[in-house]
Short mmCIF file of C-alpha atoms in Angstrom, two decimals:
data_model
loop_
_atom_site.label_atom_id
_atom_site.label_comp_id
_atom_site.label_asym_id
_atom_site.label_seq_id
_atom_site.Cartn_x
_atom_site.Cartn_y
_atom_site.Cartn_z
CA MET A 230 -9.40 -32.48 4.61
CA GLU A 231 -10.69 -35.70 5.97
CA ARG A 232 -9.03 -37.42 2.73
CA TYR A 233 -5.93 -36.49 3.89
CA GLN A 234 -4.61 -39.23 5.82
CA ASN A 235 -0.80 -38.89 4.72
CA ILE A 236 0.35 -35.15 5.58
CA LEU A 237 4.25 -34.73 4.41
CA VAL A 238 5.14 -31.71 6.94
CA ILE A 239 8.45 -29.84 5.68
CA ILE A 240 10.59 -29.09 8.62
CA ASP A 241 12.72 -25.65 8.40
CA PRO A 242 15.72 -25.72 10.61
CA THR A 243 16.01 -22.32 10.58
CA MET A 244 13.04 -21.32 12.61
CA GLU A 245 12.46 -22.20 15.99
CA GLU A 246 8.59 -22.73 15.65
CA GLN A 247 7.35 -25.34 13.51
CA LYS A 248 4.09 -23.95 12.92
CA ALA A 249 3.84 -26.23 10.25
CA LEU A 250 3.92 -29.36 11.99
CA THR A 251 1.41 -27.66 14.55
CA ARG A 252 -0.90 -26.95 12.19
CA ALA A 253 -0.62 -30.67 10.97
CA CYS A 254 -1.16 -32.27 13.98
CA LYS A 255 -4.47 -29.88 14.76
CA LEU A 256 -5.75 -31.70 11.06
CA ALA A 257 -4.44 -35.04 12.36
CA GLY A 258 -6.09 -34.91 15.86
CA LYS A 259 -9.71 -34.73 13.62
CA THR A 260 -8.90 -36.91 10.95
CA GLY A 261 -6.20 -39.32 12.98
CA ALA A 262 -3.63 -39.05 9.81
CA LYS A 263 -0.30 -39.92 9.89
CA ILE A 264 2.51 -37.27 10.20
CA THR A 265 5.94 -37.24 8.15
CA ALA A 266 8.45 -34.66 9.08
CA PHE A 267 10.79 -34.21 6.54
CA LEU A 268 14.08 -32.02 6.33
CA SER A 269 16.19 -31.72 3.47
CA ILE A 270 19.76 -30.29 3.98
CA TYR A 271 22.94 -29.39 1.87
CA ASP A 272 26.19 -27.92 2.42
CA PHE A 273 28.22 -27.17 -0.44
CA SER A 274 31.06 -26.88 1.37
CA TYR A 275 30.95 -30.85 1.71
CA GLU A 276 31.43 -31.16 -1.58
CA MET A 277 34.25 -28.96 -2.10
CA THR A 278 36.83 -30.74 0.10
CA THR A 279 39.33 -31.94 -2.69
CA MET A 280 41.48 -33.65 0.16
CA LEU A 281 38.92 -36.16 1.19
CA SER A 282 38.38 -38.88 -0.60
CA GLY A 283 34.45 -39.79 -2.10
CA GLU A 284 34.06 -42.43 0.32
CA GLU A 285 35.82 -39.68 2.99
CA ARG A 286 33.00 -37.21 1.83
CA GLU A 287 29.98 -39.76 2.18
CA THR A 288 30.98 -40.52 5.28
CA MET A 289 30.72 -37.00 6.29
CA ARG A 290 27.39 -36.33 4.85
CA GLU A 291 26.32 -39.53 6.49
CA THR A 292 27.20 -37.65 10.16
CA VAL A 293 25.96 -34.71 9.47
CA VAL A 294 22.38 -36.04 8.45
CA LYS A 295 22.82 -38.66 11.42
CA GLY A 296 23.24 -35.46 13.52
CA ARG A 297 20.46 -33.41 11.93
CA GLU A 298 17.92 -36.79 12.49
CA ASN A 299 18.60 -36.66 16.39
CA TRP A 300 17.56 -32.83 16.13
CA LEU A 301 14.66 -33.50 14.72
CA LYS A 302 13.65 -36.66 16.67
CA ASP A 303 14.47 -34.46 19.76
CA LEU A 304 12.16 -31.79 18.41
CA ILE A 305 9.19 -33.81 17.80
CA GLU A 306 9.05 -34.85 21.52
CA ASP A 307 7.04 -31.81 22.16
CA TYR A 308 4.35 -33.00 20.05
CA ASP A 309 2.15 -35.00 22.01
CA ARG A 310 1.62 -37.45 18.74
CA GLU A 311 3.10 -40.07 16.91
CA ILE A 312 5.16 -38.09 13.87
CA SER A 313 8.13 -40.18 11.32
CA THR A 314 10.94 -38.84 10.97
CA LYS A 315 13.24 -38.32 7.47
CA VAL A 316 16.28 -36.54 6.39
CA VAL A 317 17.66 -36.62 3.82
CA TRP A 318 20.73 -35.07 1.72
CA HIS A 319 19.99 -33.15 -1.76
CA ASN A 320 21.24 -29.57 -2.99
CA ARG A 321 17.80 -28.89 -4.30
CA PRO A 322 15.23 -28.79 -1.72
CA PHE A 323 11.81 -28.84 -4.06
CA GLU A 324 12.66 -31.99 -5.78
CA ALA A 325 13.49 -33.86 -2.58
CA ILE A 326 10.27 -32.70 -1.40
CA LEU A 327 8.53 -33.68 -4.79
CA SER A 328 10.14 -36.99 -4.87
CA GLU A 329 9.28 -38.19 -1.31
CA VAL A 330 5.44 -37.15 -2.23
CA ARG A 331 5.91 -39.21 -5.06
CA ASP A 332 7.39 -42.16 -3.75
CA CYS A 333 5.41 -42.20 -0.46
CA GLN A 334 1.90 -41.27 -2.06
CA PHE A 335 1.42 -38.15 0.29
CA ASP A 336 -1.32 -36.97 0.33
CA VAL A 337 -0.81 -33.00 1.00
CA VAL A 338 1.91 -30.92 1.78
CA LEU A 339 2.20 -27.99 4.89
CA LYS A 340 4.82 -25.78 4.72
CA SER A 341 5.71 -22.88 7.14
CA THR A 342 6.72 -19.40 5.07
CA HIS A 343 9.08 -16.63 6.76
CA GLN A 344 8.61 -13.84 8.11
CA HIS A 345 10.58 -10.75 7.17
CA PRO A 346 11.62 -9.16 11.10
CA THR A 347 11.87 -5.39 9.53
CA LEU A 348 9.42 -5.31 6.55
CA GLN A 349 6.65 -7.67 8.01
CA SER A 350 6.31 -9.26 5.14
CA VAL A 351 6.29 -12.85 3.74
CA ILE A 352 9.24 -14.03 2.53
CA PHE A 353 9.43 -16.87 -0.27
CA THR A 354 12.20 -18.83 -1.20
CA PRO A 355 12.65 -20.49 -4.39
CA THR A 356 11.79 -23.97 -2.79
CA ASP A 357 8.16 -22.58 -2.30
CA TRP A 358 7.60 -20.82 -5.76
CA HIS A 359 8.73 -24.31 -6.99
CA LEU A 360 6.13 -26.76 -5.35
CA ILE A 361 3.53 -23.61 -5.76
CA ARG A 362 3.51 -24.67 -9.40
CA LYS A 363 5.10 -28.07 -9.23
CA CYS A 364 3.00 -29.76 -6.63
CA TRP A 365 0.59 -31.95 -7.82
CA VAL A 366 -1.46 -32.64 -4.73
CA PRO A 367 -2.82 -30.11 -2.69
CA LEU A 368 -0.22 -27.51 -0.85
CA LEU A 369 -0.70 -25.65 2.82
CA LEU A 370 1.71 -22.85 3.40
CA VAL A 371 1.56 -21.84 6.74
CA LYS A 372 1.31 -18.44 8.59
CA GLU A 373 1.13 -16.65 12.00
CA HIS A 374 -2.38 -16.62 11.75
CA GLN A 375 -4.22 -19.08 14.63
CA TRP A 376 -7.03 -21.01 13.68
CA PRO A 377 -9.72 -20.18 16.27
CA GLU A 378 -13.08 -21.59 16.51
CA ASN A 379 -15.60 -20.69 14.61
CA GLY A 380 -13.30 -18.78 12.14
CA HIS A 381 -13.82 -17.67 8.18
CA ILE A 382 -12.21 -19.96 5.13
CA LEU A 383 -12.77 -17.36 2.04
CA ALA A 384 -12.31 -19.40 -1.31
CA ALA A 385 -11.47 -17.86 -4.40
CA VAL A 386 -13.91 -19.21 -7.32
CA ASN A 387 -14.03 -18.03 -10.82
CA ALA A 388 -17.70 -18.63 -10.93
CA GLY A 389 -18.30 -16.78 -13.94
CA SER A 390 -15.88 -19.06 -16.46
CA GLU A 391 -17.33 -21.25 -18.91
CA GLU A 392 -14.04 -22.98 -19.59
CA GLN A 393 -14.56 -26.75 -17.70
CA GLU A 394 -11.53 -26.71 -16.47
CA HIS A 395 -12.28 -23.69 -14.37
CA GLN A 396 -15.87 -24.94 -13.48
CA SER A 397 -14.46 -28.19 -12.33
CA LEU A 398 -11.25 -26.11 -9.95
CA ASN A 399 -14.09 -24.05 -8.76
CA ASP A 400 -16.24 -27.36 -7.40
CA LYS A 401 -13.01 -28.75 -5.95
CA ILE A 402 -11.42 -25.61 -4.35
CA SER A 403 -15.46 -25.33 -3.15
CA GLU A 404 -16.08 -29.18 -1.77
CA GLU A 405 -12.54 -28.66 0.03
CA ALA A 406 -13.71 -25.36 1.93
CA LEU A 407 -16.47 -26.72 3.07
CA ASN A 408 -15.18 -30.44 4.24
CA LEU A 409 -12.22 -28.22 5.98
CA SER A 410 -14.80 -25.86 7.83
CA LYS A 411 -16.56 -28.79 9.09
CA MET A 412 -13.81 -30.21 10.70
CA ILE A 413 -11.94 -27.15 12.38
CA ASN A 414 -15.80 -25.27 12.81
CA ALA A 415 -15.44 -22.41 10.48
CA ASP A 416 -17.76 -20.76 8.20
CA VAL A 417 -17.07 -20.26 4.20
CA HIS A 418 -17.34 -17.58 2.33
CA PHE A 419 -16.68 -17.44 -1.68
CA VAL A 420 -14.97 -14.22 -2.95
CA ASN A 421 -14.78 -13.75 -6.55
CA SER A 422 -13.71 -10.50 -9.18
CA TYR A 423 -14.80 -8.52 -12.34
CA PRO A 424 -12.86 -6.13 -14.27
CA GLY A 425 -13.92 -2.61 -14.29
CA THR A 426 -14.65 -0.36 -17.33
CA PRO A 427 -11.79 -0.22 -20.20
CA ILE A 428 -10.67 2.96 -20.21
CA ASN A 429 -10.03 3.09 -24.10
CA ILE A 430 -14.00 2.40 -24.52
CA ALA A 431 -14.79 5.39 -22.32
CA ILE A 432 -12.21 7.59 -24.22
CA GLU A 433 -12.90 6.38 -27.54
CA ILE A 434 -17.15 6.32 -27.69
CA PRO A 435 -18.01 9.69 -25.77
CA GLU A 436 -21.52 8.30 -25.56
CA PHE A 437 -20.62 5.04 -23.74
CA ASP A 438 -22.49 5.11 -19.82
CA ALA A 439 -19.28 4.14 -17.90
CA ALA A 440 -21.32 3.63 -14.72
CA GLU A 441 -24.39 1.80 -16.56
CA TYR A 442 -21.45 -0.54 -17.63
CA ASN A 443 -20.07 -1.18 -14.39
CA ASP A 444 -23.39 -1.58 -12.72
CA THR A 445 -24.60 -3.89 -15.48
CA MET A 446 -21.31 -5.73 -14.92
CA LYS A 447 -21.60 -6.31 -11.36
CA GLN A 448 -25.28 -7.54 -11.25
CA HIS A 449 -24.56 -9.82 -13.68
CA HIS A 450 -21.15 -11.30 -11.64
CA ILE A 451 -23.83 -11.12 -8.47
CA ASP A 452 -26.52 -12.98 -10.32
CA VAL A 453 -23.70 -15.48 -10.97
CA MET A 454 -22.30 -15.95 -7.80
CA LYS A 455 -25.98 -16.56 -6.74
CA GLU A 456 -26.10 -18.93 -8.83
CA TYR A 457 -23.56 -20.98 -8.20
CA ALA A 458 -23.32 -20.62 -4.64
CA SER A 459 -26.82 -22.01 -4.12
CA LYS A 460 -25.36 -24.93 -5.26
CA TYR A 461 -23.77 -25.07 -1.43
CA HIS A 462 -26.37 -23.47 0.21
CA LEU A 463 -24.76 -20.79 0.65
CA SER A 464 -26.37 -17.17 1.65
CA ASP A 465 -25.89 -14.06 0.05
CA GLU A 466 -24.00 -12.72 3.64
CA PHE A 467 -21.13 -15.25 2.57
CA LEU A 468 -20.67 -13.91 -1.24
CA HIS A 469 -18.15 -11.42 -2.04
CA VAL A 470 -18.18 -9.92 -5.76
CA GLU A 471 -16.19 -6.61 -6.28
CA GLU A 472 -14.12 -5.13 -9.34
CA GLY A 473 -10.59 -5.29 -9.01
CA LEU A 474 -7.68 -7.45 -9.67
CA PRO A 475 -8.42 -10.71 -8.34
CA GLU A 476 -5.30 -10.65 -6.06
CA ASP A 477 -6.29 -6.60 -4.65
CA VAL A 478 -10.01 -8.39 -3.91
CA ILE A 479 -8.72 -11.44 -2.54
CA GLU A 480 -6.59 -10.09 -0.13
CA LYS A 481 -9.18 -7.13 1.12
CA VAL A 482 -11.47 -9.38 1.45
CA ALA A 483 -9.25 -11.63 3.33
CA GLN A 484 -8.44 -8.83 5.88
CA GLN A 485 -12.38 -7.86 6.15
CA ILE A 486 -13.64 -11.08 7.38
CA ASP A 487 -10.12 -12.01 9.34
CA ALA A 488 -9.73 -15.19 7.18
CA GLU A 489 -7.85 -18.04 8.43
CA LEU A 490 -7.67 -20.02 5.49
CA VAL A 491 -8.00 -19.13 1.87
CA ILE A 492 -8.06 -21.24 -0.57
CA LEU A 493 -7.31 -21.32 -4.60
CA GLY A 494 -6.11 -22.94 -7.44
CA THR A 495 -3.43 -22.90 -9.25
CA VAL A 496 -2.85 -23.71 -12.79
CA GLY A 497 1.11 -24.39 -12.36
CA ARG A 498 2.37 -22.83 -15.68
CA THR A 499 5.85 -23.13 -15.90
CA GLY A 500 8.13 -21.57 -18.31
CA LEU A 501 7.53 -18.22 -20.60
CA SER A 502 3.99 -18.74 -20.33
CA ALA A 503 4.38 -18.03 -16.11
CA VAL A 504 5.95 -15.22 -17.06
CA LEU A 505 3.38 -13.79 -19.91
CA ILE A 506 0.58 -14.42 -17.93
CA GLY A 507 1.62 -14.82 -14.51
CA ASN A 508 -0.51 -17.07 -11.89
CA THR A 509 -2.90 -15.32 -9.58
CA ALA A 510 -2.03 -17.42 -6.83
CA GLU A 511 1.87 -16.09 -6.74
CA HIS A 512 0.18 -12.69 -6.82
CA VAL A 513 -1.94 -12.84 -3.84
CA ILE A 514 -0.03 -14.97 -1.84
CA ASP A 515 2.95 -12.89 -0.13
CA ARG A 516 -0.03 -10.26 0.45
CA LEU A 517 -1.50 -12.53 2.87
CA ASN A 518 -1.75 -12.80 6.28
CA CYS A 519 -3.32 -16.28 6.79
CA ASP A 520 -2.92 -20.10 5.39
CA LEU A 521 -3.33 -20.52 2.20
CA LEU A 522 -4.01 -23.53 0.98
CA ALA A 523 -3.50 -23.96 -3.17
CA LEU A 524 -4.99 -26.92 -4.87
CA LYS A 525 -4.17 -28.07 -8.48
CA PRO A 526 -7.15 -29.34 -11.51
CA ASP A 527 -7.51 -32.42 -12.20
CA GLY A 528 -5.48 -34.12 -14.32
CA TYR A 529 -2.97 -31.55 -13.67
CA GLN A 530 0.34 -32.87 -14.94
CA SER A 531 3.30 -31.98 -12.96
CA PRO A 532 6.54 -31.16 -15.03
CA PHE A 533 8.25 -32.80 -12.13
CA LEU A 534 7.00 -36.14 -12.98
CA LYS A 535 6.97 -35.86 -17.00
#
């Protein structure tokens, strides 16, 4: 993250503790990066005030924005570093955020997530999902888990893929994990999953040896993972290859090693393809108890910029 010199932090006025801002300050303390605290606000009631003229409604909006600007300036006084602030009026927060990223060339976006007090699970807002799918710069979603010294970073790689896009994204994820590990004194683990025996084959072909098939499949993926990890000089103890769906395996391993951060790639699918194919990041993200850094492949074209 040393290359992230311009950090955008999304402020959540409903949360007493601004976890994303705290995390940004920790990173900036290592890199000297600039931080901007950004707040997008909107109140539909001001647009429905028909008895007022357009100019009067604009004045009311400016008054609300000014009040939030003062609140935000008071908020950042509790942080021991220089932080810029910006408040905008916009009825679609994700568009306001992405416009800011585009116009000010931010390198990374940090946003905290909501913890549901009853279910003890993370609740993601529509803004979160839009950012996961459409934000072209790295997106760090911040949760409750701290970043202790000598912690653990889990990088989710598709080591067995022969597709150039996946291979390039694997390298991007791995390099990000290693660079960040040096900055925060953490070790790096790689995780990969593989599918189990197809049930229909075992049923239709009685002589099919499911156990042998599984052993062969597992060994193949282990060998592929070792070969891939050798580029980054990771020993076997930091490699995790397990049978199952990616979202299940990532969650399981993250809990086992008590990861403080999971890094994975998102392809940013939208529309019907997102519904039919799904996205591993979106399946796993609400099951993790630690931060998640979502990276897009090189050359990714955000639908927001089209």
